[in-house]
Short mmCIF file of C-alpha atoms and ligand atoms in Angstrom, two decimals:
data_model
loop_
_atom_site.label_atom_id
_atom_site.label_comp_id
_atom_site.label_asym_id
_atom_site.label_seq_id
_atom_site.Cartn_x
_atom_site.Cartn_y
_atom_site.Cartn_z
CA MET A 1259 133.86 110.26 108.69
CA HIS A 1260 136.75 112.32 107.42
CA LEU A 1261 136.53 115.99 108.45
CA THR A 1262 138.68 118.79 107.08
CA ALA A 1263 140.74 120.95 109.45
CA ALA A 1264 138.12 123.72 109.13
CA GLU A 1265 135.32 121.29 110.00
CA GLU A 1266 137.30 119.96 112.98
CA ARG A 1267 137.58 123.53 114.27
CA ILE A 1268 133.79 123.96 114.08
CA LEU A 1269 133.35 120.63 115.88
CA ALA A 1270 135.72 121.77 118.61
CA GLY A 1271 133.52 124.79 119.20
CA GLU A 1272 136.00 127.37 117.90
CA GLU A 1273 133.28 129.06 115.86
CA GLY A 1274 130.73 129.16 118.65
CA PRO A 1275 128.22 126.80 120.22
CA GLY A 1276 125.58 127.22 117.48
CA ARG A 1277 127.83 126.02 114.66
CA GLN A 1278 129.26 123.35 116.95
CA LYS A 1279 125.78 121.96 117.67
CA ALA A 1280 124.92 122.07 113.96
CA ILE A 1281 128.00 120.14 112.88
CA GLN A 1282 127.57 117.63 115.72
CA LEU A 1283 124.07 116.86 114.47
CA THR A 1284 125.18 116.61 110.84
CA VAL A 1285 128.15 114.36 111.64
CA ALA A 1286 126.03 112.12 113.89
CA LEU A 1287 123.56 111.59 111.05
CA GLY A 1288 126.38 110.99 108.59
CA ASP A 1289 127.89 108.37 110.92
CA ILE A 1290 124.56 106.55 111.17
CA TYR A 1291 124.28 106.37 107.37
CA GLY A 1292 127.95 105.61 106.70
CA ALA A 1293 128.88 108.94 105.07
CA LYS A 1294 132.58 109.39 104.34
CA ARG A 1295 132.59 113.21 104.29
CA LEU A 1296 130.59 116.42 104.38
CA ILE A 1297 129.71 118.17 101.13
CA GLN A 1298 128.87 121.77 100.34
CA ILE A 1299 125.18 122.57 99.74
CA THR A 1300 123.78 125.48 97.75
CA SER A 1301 120.52 125.80 99.68
CA ALA A 1302 118.41 124.42 102.48
CA GLN A 1303 114.68 124.22 103.01
CA VAL A 1304 113.64 123.95 106.61
CA SER A 1305 110.44 122.32 107.81
CA GLY A 1306 108.93 122.50 111.28
CA ALA A 1307 107.60 126.05 111.21
CA SER A 1308 103.97 125.70 112.29
CA PHE A 1309 103.27 125.92 116.00
CA LYS A 1310 100.77 123.12 115.45
CA THR A 1311 103.46 120.67 114.33
CA ILE A 1312 106.40 121.67 116.56
CA GLY A 1313 104.66 122.84 119.76
CA ASP A 1314 106.36 124.48 122.73
CA ALA A 1315 109.36 122.12 122.58
CA GLY A 1316 110.00 123.23 118.99
CA ILE A 1317 109.84 126.89 119.98
CA ARG A 1318 112.41 126.30 122.72
CA PHE A 1319 114.70 124.44 120.28
CA LEU A 1320 114.56 127.26 117.71
CA GLU A 1321 114.91 130.07 120.26
CA ASP A 1322 117.88 128.33 121.79
CA PHE A 1323 119.59 127.73 118.42
CA SER A 1324 118.88 131.29 117.29
CA LYS A 1325 120.86 132.75 120.21
CA THR A 1326 124.15 131.50 118.81
CA ALA A 1327 123.69 130.39 115.18
CA ARG A 1328 123.03 131.91 111.76
CA VAL A 1329 122.44 130.18 108.45
CA SER A 1330 125.33 130.35 106.02
CA VAL A 1331 123.49 129.39 102.81
CA ARG A 1332 120.09 130.29 101.41
CA ALA A 1333 117.56 128.63 103.69
CA SER A 1334 113.84 129.00 103.03
CA VAL A 1335 111.19 128.01 105.54
CA ASN A 1336 108.14 125.73 105.16
CA PRO A 1337 104.53 126.93 105.77
CA LEU A 1338 103.45 128.32 109.13
CA GLY A 1339 100.20 127.60 110.94
CA LEU A 1340 98.62 130.82 109.73
CA ASP A 1341 98.63 133.60 107.16
CA LEU A 1342 100.77 136.24 108.84
CA ARG A 1343 98.59 139.08 107.55
CA ARG A 1344 95.15 137.48 107.59
CA TRP A 1345 95.22 135.11 110.55
CA LYS A 1346 92.18 136.74 112.14
CA VAL A 1347 90.14 136.32 108.95
CA MET A 1348 91.20 132.66 108.93
CA GLY A 1349 89.80 132.23 112.41
CA VAL A 1350 93.10 131.46 114.15
CA GLU A 1351 93.14 132.08 117.91
CA ARG A 1352 95.26 134.84 119.47
CA ASP A 1353 97.24 132.43 121.62
CA PHE A 1354 98.22 130.31 118.60
CA HIS A 1355 99.25 133.50 116.81
CA SER A 1356 101.54 134.65 119.59
CA LYS A 1357 103.29 131.26 119.69
CA GLN A 1358 103.61 131.34 115.91
CA GLU A 1359 105.15 134.83 116.11
CA ARG A 1360 107.90 133.49 118.39
CA ILE A 1361 108.76 130.85 115.74
CA VAL A 1362 108.87 133.51 113.02
CA GLU A 1363 111.13 135.70 115.15
CA ALA A 1364 113.47 132.78 115.87
CA TYR A 1365 113.79 131.94 112.15
CA ASP A 1366 114.35 135.62 111.49
CA ARG A 1367 117.24 135.73 113.98
CA LEU A 1368 118.65 132.58 112.36
CA GLY A 1369 118.72 134.47 109.05
CA ALA A 1370 116.33 132.11 107.24
CA GLU A 1371 114.42 133.31 104.20
CA PRO A 1372 110.75 133.88 105.15
CA LEU A 1373 109.18 132.17 102.13
CA TYR A 1374 106.91 130.03 104.34
CA SER A 1375 106.12 127.81 101.40
CA CYS A 1376 106.45 124.15 100.46
CA THR A 1377 107.15 125.24 96.87
CA PRO A 1378 110.34 127.30 97.34
CA TYR A 1379 111.24 126.35 93.75
CA LEU A 1380 108.32 128.54 92.58
CA ALA A 1381 109.27 131.40 94.86
CA GLY A 1382 112.93 132.01 94.06
CA ASN A 1383 114.76 129.11 95.74
CA ARG A 1384 115.06 126.85 92.69
CA PRO A 1385 118.13 124.62 92.62
CA ARG A 1386 119.84 123.65 89.39
CA LYS A 1387 120.56 120.18 88.06
CA GLY A 1388 123.33 118.41 89.95
CA GLN A 1389 123.42 120.82 92.89
CA HIS A 1390 123.53 119.33 96.38
CA ILE A 1391 120.88 120.77 98.69
CA ALA A 1392 119.41 119.89 102.11
CA TRP A 1393 115.65 120.15 101.91
CA ALA A 1394 113.16 118.88 104.44
CA GLU A 1395 109.68 119.27 103.00
CA SER A 1396 108.86 115.88 101.46
CA SER A 1397 106.95 117.24 98.44
CA ALA A 1398 109.76 119.67 97.67
CA THR A 1399 112.54 117.09 98.01
CA VAL A 1400 110.85 114.78 95.53
CA PHE A 1401 110.33 117.66 93.07
CA ALA A 1402 113.96 118.77 93.46
CA ASN A 1403 115.36 115.25 92.97
CA SER A 1404 113.04 114.08 90.22
CA PHE A 1405 112.06 117.11 88.16
CA LEU A 1406 114.89 119.59 88.78
CA GLY A 1407 117.70 117.02 89.00
CA ALA A 1408 119.13 118.46 92.23
CA LYS A 1409 120.29 116.08 94.96
CA THR A 1410 118.83 115.92 98.44
CA ASN A 1411 117.80 113.45 101.07
CA ARG A 1412 114.48 113.96 102.81
CA GLU A 1413 115.85 115.88 105.75
CA GLY A 1414 114.13 116.38 109.06
CA GLY A 1415 113.54 119.97 110.23
CA PRO A 1416 116.52 120.01 112.65
CA SER A 1417 118.94 118.34 110.19
CA ALA A 1418 118.01 120.77 107.39
CA LEU A 1419 118.54 123.68 109.78
CA ALA A 1420 121.88 122.25 110.93
CA ALA A 1421 122.95 121.88 107.29
CA ALA A 1422 121.87 125.48 106.61
CA ILE A 1423 124.00 126.72 109.51
CA ILE A 1424 127.23 125.00 108.46
CA GLY A 1425 126.43 125.11 104.73
CA LYS A 1426 127.14 121.39 104.43
CA THR A 1427 125.46 118.04 104.67
CA ALA A 1428 126.73 114.48 105.04
CA GLU A 1429 127.27 112.66 101.76
CA TYR A 1430 124.99 109.63 101.79
CA GLY A 1431 121.69 108.44 100.30
CA LEU A 1432 120.46 110.42 97.31
CA HIS A 1433 123.60 112.58 97.25
CA LEU A 1434 125.41 109.58 95.78
CA GLU A 1435 124.80 108.66 92.15
CA GLU A 1436 124.76 104.93 92.88
CA ASN A 1437 121.72 105.40 95.15
CA ARG A 1438 119.68 107.23 92.51
CA LYS A 1439 118.96 104.22 90.34
CA PRO A 1440 115.42 102.92 89.97
CA GLY A 1441 114.50 99.56 91.50
CA VAL A 1442 111.00 99.14 90.09
CA GLN A 1443 109.39 100.09 86.79
CA ILE A 1444 105.77 101.23 86.89
CA ALA A 1445 103.60 101.96 83.85
CA PHE A 1446 100.08 103.39 83.64
CA GLU A 1447 97.42 102.19 81.26
CA SER A 1448 96.25 105.83 81.25
CA ILE A 1449 95.90 108.68 83.73
CA PRO A 1450 92.45 110.25 83.34
CA ASP A 1451 91.99 114.01 83.85
CA GLY A 1452 92.35 115.13 87.46
CA MET A 1453 93.83 111.80 88.57
CA VAL A 1454 97.54 112.62 88.45
CA PRO A 1455 97.71 113.04 92.26
CA LEU A 1456 96.14 109.59 92.66
CA ALA A 1457 98.73 108.15 90.29
CA GLY A 1458 101.44 109.47 92.62
CA TYR A 1459 99.53 108.15 95.64
CA LEU A 1460 99.48 104.62 94.21
CA VAL A 1461 103.10 104.73 93.01
CA GLY A 1462 104.24 105.70 96.53
CA LYS A 1463 102.37 102.74 97.99
CA ILE A 1464 103.74 100.26 95.47
CA ALA A 1465 107.31 101.52 95.31
CA GLY A 1466 107.88 101.65 99.08
CA LYS A 1467 111.61 102.22 99.52
CA ARG A 1468 112.50 101.64 95.86
CA ILE A 1469 112.97 104.48 93.39
CA PRO A 1470 110.29 104.00 90.72
CA TYR A 1471 111.01 104.38 87.01
CA LEU A 1472 107.98 105.75 85.18
CA LYS A 1473 108.33 105.15 81.50
CA GLY A 1474 106.22 107.28 79.16
CA LEU A 1475 105.13 109.79 81.82
CA LYS A 1476 104.17 113.13 80.29
CA LEU A 1477 103.11 115.68 82.88
CA THR A 1478 103.24 119.45 83.24
CA SER A 1479 105.52 120.80 85.94
CA ASP A 1480 102.48 121.45 88.18
CA GLU A 1481 101.36 117.88 87.67
CA HIS A 1482 104.82 116.67 88.68
CA LYS A 1483 104.41 118.80 91.81
CA ALA A 1484 101.13 117.08 92.74
CA PHE A 1485 102.31 113.61 91.67
CA GLY A 1486 105.55 113.75 93.67
CA ALA A 1487 103.87 115.20 96.76
CA ALA A 1488 101.42 112.29 96.86
CA MET A 1489 104.13 109.74 96.14
CA ALA A 1490 106.27 111.03 99.02
CA ALA A 1491 103.23 110.99 101.32
CA THR A 1492 102.45 107.30 100.78
CA GLY A 1493 105.98 106.07 100.05
CA ALA A 1494 109.33 106.23 101.77
CA VAL A 1495 111.38 107.35 98.81
CA SER A 1496 112.02 110.95 97.73
CA MET A 1497 112.71 110.43 94.08
CA TYR A 1498 111.32 108.98 90.89
CA VAL A 1499 112.86 108.70 87.47
CA PHE A 1500 110.74 109.28 84.38
CA SER A 1501 110.96 109.38 80.63
CA GLU A 1502 108.45 111.03 78.35
CA PRO A 1503 106.59 109.01 75.69
CA GLY A 1504 108.65 108.24 72.63
CA LYS A 1505 111.81 109.68 74.15
CA GLY A 1506 114.81 107.54 74.91
CA THR A 1507 116.24 107.44 78.39
CA LYS A 1508 119.69 107.62 79.86
CA THR A 1509 118.36 105.91 82.98
CA ASP A 1510 120.40 103.01 84.23
CA THR A 1511 117.70 100.32 84.48
CA LYS A 1512 119.99 97.42 85.43
CA GLU A 1513 118.78 97.32 89.04
CA ILE A 1514 115.09 97.16 88.18
CA GLU A 1515 113.81 93.99 89.81
CA GLU A 1516 110.12 94.26 88.96
CA CYS A 1517 107.91 95.80 86.24
CA LEU A 1518 104.37 96.68 87.26
CA ARG A 1519 101.38 98.21 85.56
CA ILE A 1520 98.67 100.34 87.16
CA SER A 1521 95.37 99.99 85.33
CA THR A 1522 92.87 102.80 84.89
CA SER A 1523 90.37 100.84 86.97
CA GLU A 1524 92.87 100.79 89.87
CA LEU A 1525 93.06 104.59 89.67
CA GLU A 1526 89.27 104.77 89.62
CA LYS A 1527 89.06 102.49 92.65
CA CYS A 1528 91.54 104.72 94.46
CA ALA A 1529 89.35 107.75 93.63
CA ASP A 1530 86.38 105.85 95.05
CA ASP A 1531 88.27 104.90 98.21
CA LEU A 1532 89.24 108.54 98.82
CA ARG A 1533 85.88 109.97 97.81
CA GLY A 1534 84.56 110.53 101.34
CA GLY A 1535 81.31 112.45 101.81
CA ASP A 1536 79.59 114.91 99.51
CA SER A 1537 79.18 117.96 101.73
CA TRP A 1538 82.13 119.86 103.13
CA ASP A 1539 82.85 122.63 105.63
CA LEU A 1540 85.99 123.53 103.71
CA VAL A 1541 87.20 123.17 100.13
CA ALA A 1542 91.01 123.48 100.19
CA ILE A 1543 93.10 123.84 97.03
CA GLY A 1544 96.86 124.32 96.97
CA CYS A 1545 98.67 121.32 98.44
CA PRO A 1546 101.48 121.79 97.47
CA HIS A 1547 101.11 125.57 97.23
CA CYS A 1548 99.54 126.77 93.97
CA SER A 1549 101.74 128.04 91.16
CA ALA A 1550 100.93 131.20 89.19
CA VAL A 1551 99.82 128.97 86.31
CA GLU A 1552 97.35 127.19 88.57
CA LEU A 1553 95.97 130.46 90.01
CA ARG A 1554 95.55 131.75 86.45
CA SER A 1555 93.79 128.66 85.21
CA MET A 1556 91.37 128.57 88.18
CA ALA A 1557 90.61 132.30 87.84
CA ARG A 1558 89.90 131.77 84.14
CA PHE A 1559 87.50 128.93 84.93
CA LEU A 1560 85.66 130.88 87.65
CA LYS A 1561 85.40 134.23 85.87
CA GLY A 1562 81.78 134.89 84.96
CA ARG A 1563 80.43 132.25 87.34
CA LYS A 1564 78.93 133.01 90.78
CA PRO A 1565 80.08 131.74 94.20
CA SER A 1566 77.88 128.92 95.49
CA LYS A 1567 78.86 129.71 99.11
CA GLN A 1568 78.13 126.17 100.26
CA SER A 1569 81.42 125.88 102.13
CA ASP A 1570 84.46 127.93 103.06
CA VAL A 1571 87.16 127.88 100.42
CA TRP A 1572 90.93 128.20 100.82
CA PHE A 1573 93.36 128.65 97.94
CA CYS A 1574 96.84 128.20 99.42
CA THR A 1575 99.91 129.68 97.77
CA SER A 1576 103.20 131.36 98.56
CA ARG A 1577 103.34 135.10 99.16
CA LYS A 1578 105.68 135.53 96.19
CA VAL A 1579 103.25 133.85 93.79
CA TYR A 1580 100.35 135.78 95.36
CA ALA A 1581 102.16 139.06 94.71
CA ARG A 1582 102.71 138.10 91.07
CA CYS A 1583 98.99 137.45 90.42
CA PRO A 1584 96.87 140.39 91.67
CA ARG A 1585 94.15 139.97 89.02
CA GLU A 1586 93.77 136.24 89.64
CA VAL A 1587 93.77 136.78 93.40
CA ALA A 1588 90.94 139.31 92.96
CA VAL A 1589 88.83 136.77 91.04
CA LEU A 1590 89.54 133.88 93.42
CA SER A 1591 88.83 136.08 96.46
CA GLU A 1592 85.18 136.27 95.38
CA TYR A 1593 84.99 132.52 95.97
CA GLY A 1594 87.11 132.12 99.08
CA LYS A 1595 90.28 133.13 100.90
CA VAL A 1596 93.56 133.20 99.02
CA LEU A 1597 95.96 132.40 101.85
CA CYS A 1598 99.74 132.70 102.02
CA ASP A 1599 102.35 131.36 104.47
CA THR A 1600 100.20 128.38 105.47
CA CYS A 1601 98.16 125.40 104.31
CA MET A 1602 95.15 123.23 105.15
CA VAL A 1603 97.30 120.66 106.91
CA VAL A 1604 99.64 122.70 109.13
CA ALA A 1605 97.03 125.35 110.05
CA PRO A 1606 94.79 124.46 113.01
CA VAL A 1607 91.92 123.34 110.73
CA GLU A 1608 90.69 120.92 113.38
CA LYS A 1609 89.62 123.93 115.46
CA MET A 1610 87.52 125.31 112.60
CA TYR A 1611 86.21 122.48 110.40
CA LYS A 1612 85.24 118.82 110.44
CA THR A 1613 84.99 117.90 106.74
CA THR A 1614 87.38 119.05 104.05
CA ALA A 1615 87.57 118.37 100.33
CA SER A 1616 90.80 118.78 98.39
CA ASP A 1617 92.30 118.00 95.01
CA SER A 1618 95.51 116.91 96.70
CA ALA A 1619 96.21 113.23 97.30
CA LYS A 1620 98.92 114.24 99.78
CA ALA A 1621 96.24 116.08 101.75
CA MET A 1622 94.19 112.85 101.84
CA VAL A 1623 97.02 111.31 103.88
CA TYR A 1624 97.43 114.18 106.34
CA LEU A 1625 93.98 115.81 106.65
CA PRO A 1626 92.52 112.83 108.56
CA THR A 1627 95.57 112.52 110.85
CA LEU A 1628 97.13 115.96 111.47
CA GLY A 1629 93.93 117.84 110.59
CA LYS A 1630 91.40 115.44 112.19
CA GLN A 1631 89.18 115.91 109.13
CA LYS A 1632 86.84 113.66 107.26
CA ALA A 1633 88.58 114.15 103.94
CA SER A 1634 87.23 113.91 100.38
CA PHE A 1635 89.33 113.80 97.23
CA ARG A 1636 87.95 115.49 94.13
CA PRO A 1637 89.72 116.66 90.96
CA THR A 1638 90.31 120.44 90.82
CA LYS A 1639 87.63 120.99 88.19
CA THR A 1640 84.99 119.21 90.29
CA LEU A 1641 85.88 121.41 93.26
CA LEU A 1642 85.71 124.58 91.16
CA GLU A 1643 82.29 123.51 89.91
CA ALA A 1644 81.18 122.86 93.49
CA ILE A 1645 82.22 126.29 94.76
CA SER A 1646 80.55 128.11 91.85
CA ARG A 1647 77.43 128.04 89.76
FE1 F3S B 2227 102.54 121.99 101.33
FE2 F3S B 2227 100.96 121.79 103.35
FE3 F3S B 2227 100.64 120.22 101.32
S1 F3S B 2227 103.11 122.10 103.45
S2 F3S B 2227 102.63 119.97 100.43
S3 F3S B 2227 100.40 122.44 101.30
S4 F3S B 2227 100.55 119.61 103.42
#
């Protein structure tokens, strides 16, 4: 890989051991993937922030890095294992909290932005079309690449942090235009209400490593958020290309090797497969974190109804969105806990619950594994009906 004189100086350690370690990691990755150079990024999004997912080894890594390194571009952080203000109400243990605090302090020393959200694009860190970024959270990378038109690979936590420290990433993968072309076309017969996450779930499975082209896909931005999160959870690729019905496309479709169609009955079968049981300890909404529009629409639905109190309820969102919606938060709080900084997957749910229902198809992948839950998928409206009467 060609490095500039300034980059060579960082590699030689002239700007300190923190920046040296960061560029070593970035260059090593670039070498593996055949990158020719490093490119400037406008932001980073760092994952690996919950004590549950990174453990003691992760704390040591972050504390060590934070002694000698600082981020040099905007770098927001993924959800933690708890709500920093309401962890006791959540039922998180004191020991977990003190470990989590050490992670927060390390990110603070590194100069990272404490968004603690998987939807940084709804909380101020929203890249523009064409910008190169280094984001780690899989649901956010797919949203950035596909809906916002920014360019990022699906980074790991350490590589996103390293990129944040030097302000650069290696130019390979989805940073290069030639690698952003779709390899498979997928059409839907129809996507019934509440089934958009399942559509993403199936597309991820079918597309595998190929970028899917979804012709005639008309979704709201929140639906793109749920669709992409599920697609990235079941598939290996962090990008899809879409065109809305009746609109032409500038997509280069020359490399498409296969055209597939997902029938409505396949979506219904998927819903059946992920249906799980009918009684739940926890109903969890907000994977990825809820937008203000979603909080508003749920509050509107629930206003005037009464809590059924059959299970605990979590609405997960970012603290920025929470702060923007005090009235909606007040309504939703009658039905459950509106939590910030965390989510149903990276919080220690396994210590509190056994069965969880969610409207997120991404959560159906991770609740049974990371969360050790018996998981049930239901559309948002069904869950809102279940938690109210
Ligand atoms: Fe976000 Fe947690 Fe889901 S990080 S995408 S809410 S698994």
